Coordinates of C-alpha atoms and ligand atoms in Angstrom, one line a residue:
X1 CA -9.5 7.2 -6.1
X2 CA -9.3 6.9 -9.8
X3 CA -7.3 4.4 -11.8
X4 CA -3.9 5.4 -13.2
X5 CA -3.6 7.6 -16.3
X6 CA -2.7 5.0 -18.8
X7 CA -4.7 3.7 -21.7
X8 CA -6.6 0.5 -21.1
X9 CA -5.8 -2.7 -22.9
X10 CA -7.9 -5.8 -22.3
X11 CA -6.2 -8.4 -20.1
X12 CA -5.6 -11.8 -21.6
X13 CA -8.2 -14.5 -20.8
X14 CA -7.5 -17.3 -18.5
X15 CA -6.1 -20.2 -20.5
X16 CA -7.9 -23.4 -19.6
X17 CA -7.3 -24.4 -16.0
X18 CA -3.8 -22.9 -15.9
X19 CA -2.7 -19.4 -15.5
X20 CA 0.0 -17.8 -17.7
X21 CA 2.8 -16.5 -15.6
X22 CA 2.8 -12.8 -16.3
X23 CA 6.0 -11.9 -14.5
X24 CA 7.9 -12.5 -17.7
X25 CA 9.8 -9.8 -19.6
X26 CA 7.0 -7.1 -19.6
X27 CA 8.0 -3.8 -18.2
X28 CA 6.2 -2.3 -15.2
X29 CA 4.4 0.3 -17.3
X30 CA 3.0 -2.4 -19.6
X31 CA 2.0 -4.3 -16.5
X32 CA 0.0 -1.3 -15.3
X33 CA -1.6 -1.0 -18.8
X34 CA -2.7 -4.6 -19.0
X35 CA -4.1 -4.8 -15.4
X36 CA -7.6 -6.0 -14.7
X37 CA -9.9 -3.1 -14.5
X38 CA -13.4 -4.4 -13.7
X39 CA -14.9 -6.9 -11.3
X40 CA -16.5 -8.7 -14.3
X41 CA -13.1 -9.2 -15.9
X42 CA -11.6 -10.3 -12.6
X43 CA -14.3 -12.9 -12.0
X44 CA -14.1 -14.1 -15.5
X45 CA -10.3 -14.4 -15.3
X46 CA -10.5 -16.4 -12.2
X47 CA -13.5 -18.6 -13.2
X48 CA -15.8 -17.1 -10.6
X49 CA -19.6 -16.6 -11.1
X50 CA -20.7 -13.1 -12.0
X51 CA -22.1 -11.0 -9.1
X52 CA -23.8 -7.9 -10.6
X53 CA -25.0 -6.7 -7.1
X54 CA -21.4 -6.7 -5.7
X55 CA -20.2 -4.9 -8.8
X56 CA -22.3 -1.8 -7.8
X57 CA -19.4 -1.2 -5.3
X58 CA -17.2 -0.2 -8.2
X59 CA -17.6 3.5 -7.5
X60 CA -14.2 2.7 -6.1
X61 CA -12.7 1.3 -9.3
X62 CA -11.2 -2.1 -9.7
X63 CA -7.5 -2.3 -10.5
X64 CA -5.5 -5.6 -10.2
X65 CA -2.3 -6.2 -12.1
X66 CA -1.9 -9.7 -13.6
X67 CA 1.3 -10.1 -11.6
X68 CA -0.7 -10.0 -8.4
X69 CA -3.8 -11.8 -9.8
X70 CA -1.7 -14.8 -10.8
X71 CA -0.9 -15.4 -7.1
X72 CA -4.6 -16.0 -6.4
X73 CA -5.5 -19.7 -6.2
X74 CA -8.1 -20.3 -9.0
X75 CA -11.5 -21.4 -7.8
X76 CA -10.9 -20.5 -4.2
X77 CA -13.3 -17.8 -3.2
X78 CA -11.7 -17.5 0.2
X79 CA -8.2 -16.8 -1.2
X80 CA -6.5 -14.1 0.9
X81 CA -5.3 -12.0 -2.0
X82 CA -8.7 -12.3 -3.8
X83 CA -10.5 -11.1 -0.7
X84 CA -8.5 -7.8 -0.8
X85 CA -9.5 -7.0 -4.4
X86 CA -12.9 -8.5 -4.9
X87 CA -16.0 -6.4 -4.4
X88 CA -18.8 -7.7 -2.2
X89 CA -22.3 -6.3 -1.6
X90 CA -21.2 -5.7 2.0
X91 CA -19.3 -2.7 0.7
X92 CA -22.7 -1.0 0.0
X93 CA -23.8 -1.4 3.6
X94 CA -23.4 1.7 5.8
X95 CA -22.3 1.0 9.3
X96 CA -22.2 3.5 12.1
X97 CA -18.7 4.8 12.7
X98 CA -17.4 4.0 9.2
X99 CA -16.9 7.4 7.5
X100 CA -15.3 8.8 4.4
X101 CA -12.2 10.4 6.0
X102 CA -11.5 8.3 9.1
X103 CA -8.0 9.6 9.9
X104 CA -8.6 13.3 9.4
X105 CA -6.4 13.7 6.3
X106 CA -8.6 16.4 4.9
X107 CA -8.1 18.5 7.9
X108 CA -4.3 17.9 8.0
X109 CA -3.8 19.0 4.4
X110 CA -1.3 21.9 4.0
X111 CA -1.7 22.4 0.3
X112 CA 0.1 20.9 -2.6
X113 CA -0.7 17.4 -1.3
X114 CA 1.3 17.8 1.9
X115 CA 0.3 16.2 5.2
X116 CA 2.1 17.3 8.3
X117 CA 0.6 15.5 11.2
X118 CA 3.6 14.3 13.2
X119 CA 6.7 16.0 14.5
X120 CA 9.8 15.8 12.4
X121 CA 8.2 14.2 9.4
X122 CA 5.9 15.3 6.6
X123 CA 4.1 13.3 3.9
X124 CA 3.7 14.2 0.3
X125 CA 0.7 12.7 -1.4
X126 CA 2.5 12.2 -4.6
X127 CA 0.0 10.8 -7.0
X128 CA -3.5 9.5 -7.1
X129 CA -2.6 6.2 -8.8
X130 CA -2.0 2.9 -7.1
X131 CA -0.7 -0.4 -8.5
X132 CA -3.6 -2.3 -6.9
X133 CA -6.9 -1.0 -5.5
X134 CA -7.5 -2.6 -2.1
X135 CA -11.1 -2.7 -1.1
X136 CA -10.2 -1.8 2.5
X137 CA -8.3 1.3 1.6
X138 CA -8.7 4.2 4.0
X139 CA -8.3 6.6 1.1
X140 CA -11.0 5.0 -1.1
X141 CA -12.9 8.2 -0.9
X142 CA -9.9 10.6 -0.8
X143 CA -10.4 13.4 -3.3
X144 CA -7.0 13.1 -5.0
X145 CA -7.9 15.3 -7.9
X146 CA -9.2 18.1 -5.7
X147 CA -6.1 18.0 -3.5
X148 CA -4.0 18.8 -6.5
X149 CA -1.8 15.8 -6.3
X150 CA -2.6 14.6 -9.8
X151 CA -1.3 17.7 -11.4
X152 CA 2.3 16.8 -10.2
X153 CA 2.7 20.3 -8.7
X154 CA 4.8 19.8 -5.6
X155 CA 6.1 23.3 -5.4
X156 CA 3.8 24.3 -2.4
X157 CA 4.7 21.1 -0.5
X158 CA 8.4 21.6 -1.1
X159 CA 8.2 25.2 0.0
X160 CA 6.4 24.2 3.2
X161 CA 9.2 21.7 3.9
X162 CA 11.8 24.3 3.1
X163 CA 10.2 26.7 5.6
X164 CA 10.0 24.1 8.4
X165 CA 13.5 23.2 9.5
X166 CA 12.2 20.7 12.0
X167 CA 11.2 18.4 9.2
X168 CA 14.0 15.9 8.9
X169 CA 12.2 13.2 7.0
X170 CA 10.0 13.3 3.9
X171 CA 7.5 10.5 3.2
X172 CA 6.3 9.9 -0.3
X173 CA 2.9 8.3 -0.2
X174 CA -0.2 8.6 -2.3
X175 CA -1.6 6.7 -4.0
X176 CA 1.7 5.1 -4.7
X177 CA 4.7 7.2 -5.5
X178 CA 6.3 4.4 -7.5
X179 CA 3.6 4.8 -10.1
X180 CA 5.6 7.9 -11.1
X181 CA 8.2 7.3 -13.8
X182 CA 11.8 7.0 -12.8
X183 CA 12.5 10.4 -14.4
X184 CA 9.7 12.2 -12.6
X185 CA 10.6 10.5 -9.3
X186 CA 14.3 11.3 -9.7
X187 CA 13.4 15.0 -10.2
X188 CA 11.2 15.1 -7.1
X189 CA 13.9 13.3 -5.0
X190 CA 16.4 15.8 -6.3
X191 CA 14.3 18.7 -5.1
X192 CA 14.0 17.1 -1.7
X193 CA 17.7 16.5 -1.5
X194 CA 18.2 20.2 -2.2
X195 CA 16.5 21.0 1.2
X196 CA 19.4 20.9 3.6
X197 CA 17.6 20.0 6.8
X198 CA 16.0 16.9 5.3
X199 CA 18.0 13.8 6.2
X200 CA 15.8 10.9 5.4
X201 CA 13.5 9.9 2.6
X202 CA 10.8 7.3 3.2
X203 CA 8.8 5.7 0.3
X204 CA 5.5 4.0 1.1
X205 CA 4.6 1.7 -1.7
X206 CA 2.8 -1.5 -2.6
X207 CA 4.5 -1.7 -6.0
X208 CA 7.3 -4.1 -5.1
X209 CA 4.5 -6.5 -4.0
X210 CA 2.0 -5.8 -6.8
X211 CA 4.4 -5.4 -9.8
X212 CA 7.8 -6.4 -8.5
X213 CA 9.6 -5.5 -11.8
X214 CA 8.9 -1.8 -10.8
X215 CA 12.1 -2.0 -8.8
X216 CA 14.2 -1.3 -11.9
X217 CA 18.0 -1.1 -11.9
X218 CA 17.6 2.6 -12.7
X219 CA 15.4 3.2 -9.7
X220 CA 17.7 1.3 -7.4
X221 CA 20.7 3.1 -8.7
X222 CA 19.1 6.6 -8.2
X223 CA 18.2 5.8 -4.6
X224 CA 21.6 4.3 -4.0
X225 CA 23.4 7.5 -4.8
X226 CA 21.0 9.7 -2.9
X227 CA 22.6 11.7 0.0
X228 CA 19.4 10.8 2.0
X229 CA 19.0 7.7 4.1
X230 CA 16.3 5.8 2.2
X231 CA 13.6 3.8 4.0
X232 CA 11.1 1.9 2.0
X233 CA 7.9 0.7 3.6
X234 CA 6.2 -2.0 1.5
X235 CA 2.7 -3.2 2.2
X236 CA 2.0 -6.9 2.2
X237 CA -0.8 -8.5 4.2
X238 CA -0.3 -12.1 3.5
X239 CA 2.6 -14.5 2.9
X240 CA 1.0 -15.6 -0.4
X241 CA 1.6 -12.2 -1.9
X242 CA 5.4 -12.8 -1.5
X243 CA 6.6 -14.9 -4.4
X244 CA 10.1 -15.3 -5.8
X245 CA 9.8 -12.1 -7.9
X246 CA 8.8 -10.1 -4.9
X247 CA 11.7 -11.6 -2.9
X248 CA 14.1 -10.6 -5.7
X249 CA 12.7 -7.0 -5.7
X250 CA 13.4 -6.8 -1.9
X251 CA 16.9 -8.0 -2.6
X252 CA 17.5 -5.3 -5.3
X253 CA 16.3 -2.6 -2.8
X254 CA 18.5 -3.9 0.0
X255 CA 21.6 -4.2 -2.3
X256 CA 21.1 -0.5 -3.1
X257 CA 21.3 0.4 0.5
X258 CA 17.7 0.8 1.3
X259 CA 16.2 -0.3 4.6
X260 CA 13.0 -2.2 3.9
X261 CA 10.1 -2.4 6.3
X262 CA 6.6 -3.9 5.9
X263 CA 3.2 -2.7 7.1
X264 CA 0.1 -4.8 7.1
X265 CA -3.5 -4.2 7.9
X266 CA -5.4 -6.6 10.1
X267 CA -8.2 -7.8 7.8
X268 CA -11.0 -10.2 8.6
X269 CA -10.9 -13.2 6.3
X270 CA -7.4 -12.3 5.0
X271 CA -4.9 -12.5 7.9
X272 CA -6.8 -12.5 11.1
X273 CA -5.0 -15.4 12.7
X274 CA -1.7 -15.9 14.5
X275 CA -0.8 -18.6 11.9
X276 CA -1.3 -16.2 8.9
X277 CA 0.6 -13.3 10.4
X278 CA 3.4 -15.5 11.8
X279 CA 3.9 -16.9 8.3
X280 CA 4.0 -13.4 6.9
X281 CA 6.5 -12.2 9.4
X282 CA 8.8 -15.2 8.8
X283 CA 8.6 -14.8 5.1
X284 CA 9.5 -11.1 5.5
X285 CA 12.4 -11.5 7.9
X286 CA 13.8 -14.4 5.8
X287 CA 13.8 -11.9 2.9
X288 CA 15.5 -9.2 5.0
X289 CA 12.4 -7.1 5.5
X290 CA 11.4 -6.0 9.0
X291 CA 7.7 -6.2 10.0
X292 CA 7.0 -2.6 11.1
X293 CA 3.3 -1.9 11.7
X294 CA 0.2 -4.0 11.9
X295 CA -2.6 -1.5 11.5
X296 CA -6.0 -1.8 13.0
X297 CA -8.4 -1.1 10.0
X298 CA -9.3 2.6 9.5
X299 CA -13.0 2.9 9.7
X300 CA -13.6 3.9 6.2
X301 CA -17.1 3.6 4.7
X302 CA -17.5 0.4 2.7
X303 CA -14.8 -1.6 4.5
X304 CA -16.6 -2.6 7.7
X305 CA -16.7 -6.3 6.7
X306 CA -12.8 -6.3 7.1
X307 CA -13.1 -5.2 10.7
X308 CA -11.4 -7.4 13.4
X309 CA -12.2 -6.9 17.0
X310 CA -9.3 -5.2 19.0
X311 CA -9.4 -7.9 21.7
X312 CA -9.0 -10.5 19.0
X313 CA -6.1 -8.5 17.5
X314 CA -4.4 -8.4 20.9
X315 CA -4.8 -12.1 21.3
X316 CA -3.2 -12.7 17.9
X317 CA -0.2 -10.5 18.9
X318 CA 0.3 -12.4 22.1
X319 CA 0.4 -15.7 20.2
X320 CA 2.9 -14.2 17.7
X321 CA 5.2 -13.1 20.5
X322 CA 5.2 -16.6 21.8
X323 CA 6.7 -18.0 18.6
X324 CA 8.7 -15.3 16.8
X325 CA 11.9 -13.4 17.5
X326 CA 11.1 -10.0 19.0
X327 CA 12.2 -8.2 15.8
X328 CA 9.6 -10.1 13.7
X329 CA 6.6 -9.0 15.8
X330 CA 5.1 -5.8 14.2
X331 CA 3.8 -2.9 16.3
X332 CA 0.0 -3.2 16.5
X333 CA -1.3 0.3 16.1
X334 CA -4.4 2.4 15.3
X335 CA -4.5 5.8 13.7
X336 CA -6.6 8.3 15.5
X337 CA -7.5 11.7 14.0
X338 CA -5.8 14.4 16.0
X339 CA -3.2 12.3 17.7
X340 CA 0.5 13.1 17.3
X341 CA 1.5 9.6 16.4
X342 CA 0.0 6.2 15.6
X343 CA -1.4 4.9 18.8
X344 CA 0.0 1.6 20.1
X345 CA -2.7 -1.0 21.0
X346 CA -0.6 -3.9 22.4
Ligands
LIG1 C1 1.6 7.3 9.4 C2 2.0 8.7 9.0 C3 3.4 9.1 9.2 C4 4.5 8.1 9.6 O1 4.3 7.7 10.9 P1 5.5 6.8 11.5 O2 4.9 6.4 12.9 O3 6.7 7.6 11.6 O4 5.6 5.6 10.6 C5 3.7 10.4 8.8 N1 2.8 11.3 8.4 C6 1.5 10.9 8.3 C7 0.6 11.9 7.8 C8 1.1 9.6 8.6 O5 -0.2 9.3 8.4
LIG2 S1 -2.1 0.5 -2.5 FE1 -2.4 1.5 -0.5 S2 -3.3 3.6 -1.1 FE2 -3.5 2.2 -2.9 S3 -5.5 1.3 -2.7 FE3 -4.1 -0.2 -1.7 S4 -4.1 0.4 0.4 FE4 -5.0 2.1 -0.7

């Protein structure tokens, strides 16, 4: 995917041994503009050595907002947030079974950026932009521009939903739908609200984690007054991603009547331990967010170094069940092309 359509401004340099705290008064769009956009910048900002070979993996561009980067521990090359955004030369290694479209999205396209794979719900690929580029992303090779989603033309998707009365829930995904402005988003939601048989709106987004000030009062107010039941699925993989600003964003969403869920991906070197995932679950439920899915990694080309053995995953889940309330244990699932739902593993 390509980076967002906003003009680039160079991020500030790291200041001595301390980081500036970039969660200050800047608006979310400024936060997008000043994000780190190359591995060289990221390494420099964090005081890491250059690695030109790893930088060859930047065909999938780098994008890391300072709000998220500031939660990385300086000098720690094993940092769980860093591992999600730093290129490694392993991305260049082809592994059998790791392909460009692992979940069959290209086949499921119904035009206008619509994916209708499962009964009762349809997904609109709203925009090619994301607030952070995750190296394990299953859509790292998704041809957003070819699928028309960057042209903001949702008419065919909306017509499809209108014509299918069995669709009660519309998912906005992407990319990240919250990279759209409040005005554009409000217009899209209005058009979905106008389809009588749609009852629920679901927003899949990593923005409340990456740039928590994206949850503006205007956005919260718009969703609060929607006739649709609004579910938001955020995406956090590690407790370290959830700082006070993120907790405050969760709170703004909940106060506006949204139900907030989290999905995570099981990632080697990031969260592949019962301790890490238990801590994440506790932090989420203590902030009023329910752990929803733990996804087995989609086998996308370039992400094989994040793969965790399924037996290991099952063992982690067993350990989590032993120490967490039932509602804090996510469903461990894998997405298989052609199946009519996510497939439970354990
Ligand atoms: C994952 C997914 C959904 C949502 O599935 P749930 O199990 O309801 O969370 C819907 N549509 C598509 C295309 C999906 O990939
Ligand atoms: S935010 Fe989601 S869609 Fe965007 S790069 Fe990360 S995992 Fe992929």
